[in-house]
Amino acid sequence: MTGSADRGFLMHHFHYHNDELYCERVPLRELAARVGTPCYVYSHATLLHHFTVFDSAFEGVPHLTCFSVKANSNLAVLRLFGSLGGGVDIVSGGELYRARQAGIAPDKIVYSGVGKTLEEIDYALRENILMFNIESTQELEAINARAAAFGCRARIALRVNPDVDPNTHPYISTGMKKNKFGIEIDSAVKAYERARSLDHVEVVGVDCHIGSQLTEISPFVDALKRLRLLIEKLEAVGITIQYLDLGGGLGIVYDQEAPPEPREYARAILRELKGMHCTLIFEPGRVIVGNAGVLLARVLYTKRTQSKSFIITDTAMNDLIRPSLYGSYHQVQPLRRQSRESHIVDVVGPICESGDFIAKDRGLPMVESGDFLAVMSAGAYGFTMSSNYNSRPRAAEVLVKDDRYFVIRRRETWDDLIQCETIPAFLSSDKQPA
Ligand SMILES: *Cc1c(COP(=O)(O)O)cnc(C)c1O
């Protein structure tokens, strides 16, 4: 494919041709005009490429790549990874339902999360998933009790908190002592011994996930060293570990980051694992889908106040909350490049919050009402974190393959917004309220 963005692995299939931004061979301005905005667009070739590069980095080593559903949970996206031999990492019953609807086999599903409800545990037991990643001793007891009620044994790993600093945004660091995730590594052996004594769990794994958008390898290696020590301690007390789940967290390029490529990540990990015989499980999310998607927006108005210039788009924080929530950077590009003067602007949405922005103090060419913009690298934690705030219907999602596109989630309607609501009878007559 020509004109793909370079930087090795992080190449993607969004590029300009005659000053028009394309996804693969589809001009995005045409797509935006047909499908409307806001609209998420994913590149099939990029998704395929990223999954394959990650998965094949561990070729020859027993492993399972379990895509993290919360990064992008569209059924078509899940189905694609399933068709490539991937499994999934889920964090809720809803994600389990999605994964099953997308055809992911239960023996390729691992279930993480600090707050699994009994209903969710029962569902996962009925489906007979590969492994529960348990995050507390109370959860261990709860899963044992539910498995006893079903007369089965739940395969489990304990999610261990290795207390390493991933040097990422505090909201997305998960493997430090102060975080709510996992079981402290110092008490892990005791927790494993307790697990072994229970009749309805089968200890099969050790799990960790230290954070997201990591741009260095060393925190992964530090965590792994600690897990390796733990696995050796467990061996010494007669507990054999079959699966080593290293979670996700590999970062991508949004701006100036230089994250390691999956191959470097794999090399560092495999070096640490010499002599071990576990099957590896990975839970990558962002690195697979982040740069495979963009969010299309239409310019509604532009305005200039005494201190600032604004581009007001039809796309807002309810569509993409990462800038508001984490101060994340997303590149913004016009769908049609023109030789226009550049100026410093905030790109904002229509929502009644000052935190409603897509980009701040950005040098962008002048745009006019009706122009289209692409918010780049929006394939991960984009649509999945979107909401109906301000009663805005959620965006459409589109999958592009070569010169064709497929709407894989239709835009919500105003009717969709009120579908789950009822007015109780005492309010529904035409009587005046008492
Ligand atoms: C969010 C999450 C992931 C995926 O993280 P990325 O940074 O998107 O790779 C993997 N495992 C668990 C347990 C998670 O919570």
Coordinates of C-alpha atoms and ligand atoms in Angstrom, one line a residue:
M1 CA 0.0 0.0 0.0
T2 CA 1.5 3.3 -1.0
G3 CA 1.7 6.4 1.1
S4 CA 1.1 4.7 4.4
A5 CA 2.5 6.5 7.4
D6 CA 5.9 5.2 8.1
R7 CA 7.7 4.5 11.4
G8 CA 8.0 0.8 10.9
F9 CA 5.3 -1.2 12.7
L10 CA 3.2 1.8 13.3
M11 CA 2.4 2.3 9.7
H12 CA -1.2 2.7 9.0
H13 CA -3.4 3.2 6.0
F14 CA -4.6 6.8 6.3
H15 CA -2.8 9.0 3.9
Y16 CA -3.1 11.9 1.5
H17 CA -3.5 11.5 -2.2
N18 CA -3.9 14.6 -4.3
D19 CA -4.5 16.4 -1.0
E20 CA -7.5 14.3 -0.1
L21 CA -7.2 12.1 3.0
Y22 CA -7.9 8.4 2.2
C23 CA -8.5 5.4 4.3
E24 CA -7.0 2.6 2.2
R25 CA -8.6 3.5 -1.2
V26 CA -11.7 5.3 0.1
P27 CA -11.6 9.1 0.1
L28 CA -12.8 10.1 3.6
R29 CA -14.6 13.3 2.5
E30 CA -16.9 11.2 0.3
L31 CA -17.4 8.7 3.1
A32 CA -18.2 11.5 5.6
A33 CA -20.7 13.0 3.2
R34 CA -22.4 9.7 2.7
V35 CA -22.4 8.3 6.3
G36 CA -22.4 11.6 8.1
T37 CA -20.4 12.8 11.1
P38 CA -19.3 12.2 13.8
C39 CA -18.1 8.9 12.5
Y40 CA -15.4 6.4 13.5
V41 CA -13.6 4.9 10.5
Y42 CA -11.3 1.8 10.9
S43 CA -8.9 0.4 8.4
H44 CA -9.2 -3.3 7.9
A45 CA -5.7 -3.5 6.5
T46 CA -4.2 -1.7 9.5
L47 CA -6.1 -3.8 12.0
L48 CA -5.0 -7.0 10.2
H49 CA -1.4 -5.7 10.0
H50 CA -1.2 -4.7 13.7
F51 CA -2.7 -7.9 15.0
T52 CA -0.4 -10.0 12.8
V53 CA 2.7 -8.1 13.7
F54 CA 2.0 -8.4 17.4
D55 CA 1.0 -12.1 17.3
S56 CA 3.9 -13.2 15.0
A57 CA 6.4 -11.5 17.3
F58 CA 5.9 -14.5 19.5
E59 CA 6.0 -17.1 16.7
G60 CA 7.4 -20.4 17.8
V61 CA 6.6 -19.8 21.5
P62 CA 3.3 -21.2 22.8
H63 CA 1.1 -18.2 23.3
L64 CA -2.3 -16.7 22.9
T65 CA -3.0 -13.1 21.9
C66 CA -6.2 -12.0 23.7
F67 CA -7.3 -8.7 22.4
S68 CA -8.5 -6.3 25.1
V69 CA -12.2 -5.8 24.2
K70 CA -12.5 -2.6 26.1
A71 CA -10.2 -0.8 23.6
N72 CA -12.6 -1.5 20.7
S73 CA -15.6 -3.8 21.2
N74 CA -17.3 -3.6 17.8
L75 CA -18.5 -7.1 16.8
A76 CA -16.8 -6.8 13.4
V77 CA -13.5 -5.9 14.9
L78 CA -13.7 -8.8 17.4
R79 CA -14.7 -11.2 14.6
L80 CA -11.7 -10.1 12.5
F81 CA -9.2 -10.9 15.4
G82 CA -11.0 -14.1 16.1
S83 CA -10.6 -15.1 12.5
L84 CA -6.8 -14.5 12.8
G85 CA -6.7 -17.0 15.7
G86 CA -6.9 -14.4 18.5
G87 CA -8.7 -14.7 21.8
V88 CA -10.0 -11.8 24.0
D89 CA -9.5 -10.3 27.4
I90 CA -12.8 -9.2 28.9
V91 CA -13.7 -7.1 31.9
S92 CA -17.5 -7.5 32.1
G93 CA -20.4 -9.8 31.4
G94 CA -21.3 -7.4 28.6
E95 CA -17.9 -7.9 27.0
L96 CA -18.3 -11.7 27.3
Y97 CA -21.6 -11.5 25.5
R98 CA -20.1 -9.4 22.7
A99 CA -17.1 -11.8 22.4
R100 CA -19.5 -14.8 22.2
Q101 CA -21.7 -13.0 19.6
A102 CA -18.6 -12.3 17.6
G103 CA -17.8 -16.0 17.6
I104 CA -14.8 -16.0 20.0
A105 CA -14.4 -19.5 21.4
P106 CA -14.7 -19.7 25.3
D107 CA -11.3 -21.4 25.6
K108 CA -9.7 -18.3 24.2
I109 CA -11.3 -15.9 26.7
V110 CA -9.7 -14.5 29.8
Y111 CA -11.6 -12.4 32.3
S112 CA -10.0 -9.6 34.2
G113 CA -11.5 -6.9 36.5
V114 CA -11.7 -5.9 40.1
G115 CA -15.4 -6.1 40.5
K116 CA -16.9 -9.2 38.9
T117 CA -20.5 -9.6 40.0
L118 CA -22.0 -13.0 40.9
E119 CA -24.2 -12.7 37.8
E120 CA -21.1 -12.2 35.6
I121 CA -19.2 -15.0 37.4
D122 CA -22.0 -17.4 36.7
Y123 CA -22.2 -16.4 33.1
A124 CA -18.5 -17.0 32.6
L125 CA -18.7 -20.3 34.4
R126 CA -21.5 -21.4 32.2
E127 CA -19.5 -20.5 29.1
N128 CA -16.5 -22.3 30.6
I129 CA -13.9 -19.6 29.7
L130 CA -10.2 -20.3 29.7
M131 CA -9.3 -18.4 32.9
F132 CA -10.5 -15.9 35.5
N133 CA -7.9 -13.4 36.4
I134 CA -8.7 -12.9 40.1
E135 CA -8.0 -9.6 41.7
S136 CA -8.7 -10.2 45.4
T137 CA -9.0 -13.0 48.0
Q138 CA -12.7 -12.2 48.4
E139 CA -13.2 -12.7 44.7
L140 CA -11.3 -16.0 44.9
E141 CA -13.8 -17.2 47.6
A142 CA -16.8 -16.0 45.6
I143 CA -15.7 -17.8 42.4
N144 CA -15.0 -21.0 44.3
A145 CA -18.5 -20.8 45.9
R146 CA -20.2 -20.2 42.5
A147 CA -18.2 -23.0 40.9
A148 CA -19.3 -25.3 43.8
A149 CA -22.9 -24.4 43.1
F150 CA -22.4 -25.3 39.4
G151 CA -20.4 -28.5 40.4
C152 CA -17.5 -27.4 38.3
R153 CA -13.9 -26.1 38.7
A154 CA -13.0 -22.6 37.6
R155 CA -9.6 -22.2 36.0
I156 CA -7.9 -19.2 37.7
A157 CA -4.9 -17.0 37.7
L158 CA -4.2 -14.4 40.4
R159 CA -3.6 -11.0 39.1
V160 CA -0.5 -9.9 40.9
N161 CA 0.4 -6.3 41.5
P162 CA 4.2 -6.2 40.9
D163 CA 4.5 -2.7 42.2
V164 CA 6.4 -1.2 39.2
D165 CA 5.9 2.3 37.9
P166 CA 5.0 2.3 34.2
N167 CA 5.7 6.0 33.8
T168 CA 2.4 6.6 32.1
H169 CA -0.6 8.9 32.9
P170 CA -1.7 8.2 36.6
Y171 CA -5.2 7.3 35.5
I172 CA -3.9 4.5 33.3
S173 CA -1.2 3.1 35.6
T174 CA -2.5 -0.1 37.3
G175 CA 0.5 -2.0 38.6
M176 CA 1.7 0.2 41.5
K177 CA 1.0 -0.4 45.2
K178 CA -1.4 2.5 45.4
N179 CA -3.6 1.2 42.5
K180 CA -6.8 -0.8 43.1
F181 CA -5.7 -3.6 40.8
G182 CA -4.5 -7.1 41.6
I183 CA -3.1 -8.8 44.7
E184 CA 0.1 -7.5 46.3
I185 CA 3.0 -9.6 45.2
D186 CA 4.2 -10.0 48.8
S187 CA 1.0 -11.8 49.8
A188 CA 0.7 -13.7 46.5
V189 CA 2.2 -17.1 47.7
K190 CA -0.3 -17.1 50.6
A191 CA -3.2 -16.4 48.3
Y192 CA -2.1 -19.1 45.9
E193 CA -1.9 -21.6 48.8
R194 CA -5.4 -20.7 49.7
A195 CA -6.5 -21.1 46.1
R196 CA -4.9 -24.6 46.0
S197 CA -6.9 -25.6 49.1
L198 CA -10.2 -24.8 47.4
D199 CA -12.1 -27.6 45.7
H200 CA -13.7 -25.7 43.0
V201 CA -10.9 -23.6 41.5
E202 CA -7.9 -24.9 39.5
V203 CA -4.8 -22.8 39.7
V204 CA -3.5 -22.5 36.2
G205 CA -1.9 -19.0 35.8
V206 CA -0.2 -15.9 37.0
D207 CA -1.4 -12.6 35.6
C208 CA -0.4 -9.0 35.6
H209 CA -1.3 -5.8 33.8
I210 CA 0.8 -2.8 34.8
G211 CA -0.8 0.0 32.8
S212 CA -1.5 1.4 29.5
Q213 CA 0.3 3.5 26.8
L214 CA 3.7 2.4 28.1
T215 CA 6.5 3.8 25.9
E216 CA 9.4 2.0 27.5
I217 CA 10.2 -1.7 27.8
S218 CA 11.9 -1.6 31.3
P219 CA 8.6 -1.6 33.4
F220 CA 7.5 -4.7 31.5
V221 CA 10.8 -6.4 32.1
D222 CA 10.8 -5.4 35.8
A223 CA 7.3 -6.8 36.3
L224 CA 8.3 -10.0 34.5
K225 CA 11.4 -10.5 36.7
R226 CA 9.1 -10.3 39.8
L227 CA 6.6 -12.7 38.3
R228 CA 9.3 -15.1 37.4
L229 CA 10.5 -15.1 41.0
L230 CA 7.0 -15.7 42.1
I231 CA 6.5 -18.6 39.7
E232 CA 9.7 -20.2 41.1
K233 CA 8.5 -19.8 44.7
L234 CA 5.2 -21.4 43.7
E235 CA 7.0 -24.3 42.1
A236 CA 8.9 -24.7 45.3
V237 CA 5.7 -25.2 47.2
G238 CA 4.3 -27.5 44.5
I239 CA 2.1 -25.2 42.6
T240 CA 2.7 -25.4 38.8
I241 CA 1.9 -22.5 36.6
Q242 CA 0.7 -23.3 33.1
Y243 CA -0.2 -19.8 31.8
L244 CA 1.7 -16.6 32.3
D245 CA -0.5 -13.7 31.3
L246 CA 1.5 -10.5 30.9
G247 CA -1.5 -8.2 30.2
G248 CA -1.4 -5.4 27.7
G249 CA -0.2 -1.8 27.8
L250 CA 2.2 -1.3 24.9
G251 CA 2.0 2.3 23.8
I252 CA 1.5 3.9 20.4
V253 CA 2.5 7.2 18.6
Y254 CA -0.1 9.9 19.2
D255 CA 2.4 12.8 19.0
Q256 CA 6.1 12.5 19.7
E257 CA 6.2 9.2 21.6
A258 CA 8.7 6.6 20.5
P259 CA 7.2 3.3 21.9
P260 CA 9.0 0.0 21.4
E261 CA 7.8 -2.1 18.5
P262 CA 6.2 -5.4 19.3
R263 CA 9.3 -7.2 18.1
E264 CA 11.5 -5.4 20.6
Y265 CA 9.0 -6.0 23.3
A266 CA 8.8 -9.7 22.4
R267 CA 12.6 -10.0 22.3
A268 CA 13.0 -8.4 25.8
I269 CA 10.2 -10.7 27.2
L270 CA 11.5 -13.9 25.7
R271 CA 15.0 -13.1 27.0
E272 CA 13.6 -12.9 30.5
L273 CA 11.7 -16.1 30.1
K274 CA 14.5 -18.4 29.2
G275 CA 14.1 -21.8 30.7
M276 CA 10.4 -21.3 31.6
H277 CA 7.7 -23.5 30.1
C278 CA 4.5 -21.5 30.5
T279 CA 2.1 -20.7 27.7
L280 CA 2.2 -16.9 27.3
I281 CA -1.0 -14.8 27.2
F282 CA -1.0 -11.2 26.1
E283 CA -3.9 -8.7 26.3
P284 CA -3.0 -6.0 23.9
G285 CA -5.6 -3.3 23.2
R286 CA -4.4 0.1 22.1
V287 CA -1.3 -1.1 20.2
I288 CA -3.6 -3.2 17.9
V289 CA -6.4 -0.7 17.2
G290 CA -5.3 2.8 18.2
N291 CA -3.7 3.9 15.0
A292 CA -6.2 1.8 12.9
G293 CA -9.0 4.3 13.5
V294 CA -9.9 8.0 13.0
L295 CA -12.9 10.0 14.1
L296 CA -14.4 12.3 11.4
A297 CA -15.9 15.6 12.3
R298 CA -17.6 18.4 10.4
V299 CA -16.8 22.1 11.1
L300 CA -20.0 23.9 12.2
Y301 CA -18.7 27.3 13.0
T302 CA -15.5 29.2 13.6
K303 CA -15.2 32.0 16.0
R304 CA -12.6 34.3 17.4
T305 CA -12.7 35.9 20.8
Q306 CA -10.2 38.5 22.1
S307 CA -7.9 35.8 23.4
K308 CA -8.7 32.7 21.4
S309 CA -9.8 31.2 18.1
F310 CA -12.2 28.2 18.1
I311 CA -13.2 25.6 15.6
I312 CA -16.6 24.3 16.7
T313 CA -17.3 20.9 15.3
D314 CA -20.2 18.5 15.4
T315 CA -17.9 16.1 17.3
A316 CA -17.5 16.4 21.1
M317 CA -16.2 14.9 24.3
N318 CA -19.1 12.4 24.4
D319 CA -17.7 10.9 21.1
L320 CA -14.1 11.0 22.2
I321 CA -13.4 11.7 25.9
R322 CA -9.7 11.0 26.0
P323 CA -8.6 14.7 25.6
S324 CA -11.0 15.8 28.3
L325 CA -10.3 12.9 30.6
Y326 CA -6.6 12.4 30.4
G327 CA -5.5 15.6 28.5
S328 CA -4.6 13.2 25.6
Y329 CA -3.1 14.5 22.4
H330 CA -4.8 13.5 19.1
Q331 CA -3.5 14.9 15.8
V332 CA -6.2 16.8 13.9
Q333 CA -6.0 16.9 10.1
P334 CA -8.2 18.4 7.4
L335 CA -9.8 15.8 5.0
R336 CA -8.9 18.2 2.2
R337 CA -5.5 19.8 2.3
Q338 CA -5.5 23.3 1.0
S339 CA -2.8 26.0 1.0
R340 CA -4.3 28.1 3.7
E341 CA -2.7 30.1 6.4
S342 CA -2.1 28.4 9.7
H343 CA -3.3 29.7 13.0
I344 CA -3.6 28.6 16.6
V345 CA -7.0 27.2 17.6
D346 CA -8.9 25.1 20.0
V347 CA -11.0 22.4 18.4
V348 CA -14.2 22.1 20.5
G349 CA -17.6 20.4 20.4
P350 CA -21.1 21.6 21.1
I351 CA -21.3 20.3 24.7
C352 CA -22.1 22.6 27.5
E353 CA -18.8 22.0 29.4
S354 CA -15.5 23.9 29.2
G355 CA -13.8 20.5 29.3
D356 CA -15.4 19.7 25.9
F357 CA -12.4 19.9 23.6
I358 CA -10.7 17.6 21.1
A359 CA -7.5 19.7 20.7
K360 CA -6.1 22.8 22.4
D361 CA -3.8 25.5 21.1
R362 CA -3.1 23.7 17.9
G363 CA -1.6 25.1 14.7
L364 CA -4.2 24.3 12.0
P365 CA -4.9 25.7 8.6
M366 CA -7.9 28.0 8.5
V367 CA -11.1 26.0 8.0
E368 CA -14.6 27.0 7.1
S369 CA -18.0 25.8 8.1
G370 CA -18.8 22.6 6.2
D371 CA -15.1 21.4 6.1
F372 CA -14.3 18.0 7.5
L373 CA -11.5 17.1 9.9
A374 CA -10.0 13.8 11.0
V375 CA -9.1 13.2 14.6
M376 CA -6.3 10.7 14.2
S377 CA -5.4 7.6 16.3
A378 CA -8.9 7.3 17.6
G379 CA -9.3 3.5 17.2
A380 CA -8.7 2.7 20.9
Y381 CA -10.8 3.9 23.8
G382 CA -12.7 6.1 21.3
F383 CA -16.1 4.7 20.6
T384 CA -16.0 2.4 23.6
M385 CA -15.8 5.3 26.0
S386 CA -18.4 7.4 24.2
S387 CA -21.7 8.4 25.8
N388 CA -25.0 10.0 25.2
Y389 CA -24.2 13.1 27.3
N390 CA -26.2 16.1 26.2
S391 CA -28.6 13.6 24.6
R392 CA -26.3 13.2 21.6
P393 CA -26.8 10.0 19.6
R394 CA -23.6 8.0 19.5
A395 CA -21.5 8.0 16.3
A396 CA -21.6 5.6 13.5
E397 CA -18.7 3.1 13.0
V398 CA -17.4 2.2 9.6
L399 CA -14.9 -0.5 8.5
V400 CA -13.0 0.3 5.3
K401 CA -11.5 -2.6 3.2
D402 CA -9.7 -1.6 0.1
D403 CA -12.0 0.6 -2.0
R404 CA -15.2 -0.4 0.0
Y405 CA -16.7 0.6 3.3
F406 CA -19.1 -1.1 5.6
V407 CA -21.2 0.5 8.3
I408 CA -20.5 -1.8 11.3
R409 CA -22.6 0.3 13.7
R410 CA -25.3 2.6 12.5
R411 CA -25.5 6.0 14.0
E412 CA -28.0 6.2 16.9
T413 CA -31.2 8.0 16.4
W414 CA -33.2 10.3 18.7
D415 CA -35.5 7.3 19.2
D416 CA -32.6 5.2 20.4
L417 CA -32.0 7.8 23.1
I418 CA -35.3 7.2 24.9
Q419 CA -35.8 3.6 24.1
C420 CA -35.1 2.3 27.6
E421 CA -37.1 5.0 29.4
T422 CA -40.7 4.9 30.7
I423 CA -42.9 7.6 32.2
P424 CA -44.7 6.0 35.2
A425 CA -48.5 6.0 35.0
F426 CA -48.9 8.7 37.7
L427 CA -47.2 11.1 35.5
S428 CA -48.6 10.1 32.2
S429 CA -52.2 11.4 32.5
D430 CA -53.0 14.9 31.5
K431 CA -53.8 15.8 35.1
Q432 CA -51.7 18.6 36.6
P433 CA -49.0 17.3 39.0
A434 CA -50.3 17.2 42.6
Ligands
LIG1 C1 -7.2 -2.2 29.6 C2 -6.5 -3.5 29.8 C3 -5.7 -4.1 28.8 C4 -5.4 -3.4 27.5 O1 -4.5 -2.4 27.7 P1 -3.9 -1.6 26.5 O2 -3.1 -0.5 27.1 O3 -5.0 -1.1 25.6 O4 -3.0 -2.6 25.7 C5 -5.2 -5.4 29.1 N1 -5.5 -6.0 30.2 C6 -6.3 -5.5 31.2 C7 -6.5 -6.2 32.4 C8 -6.8 -4.2 31.0 O5 -7.5 -3.7 32.0

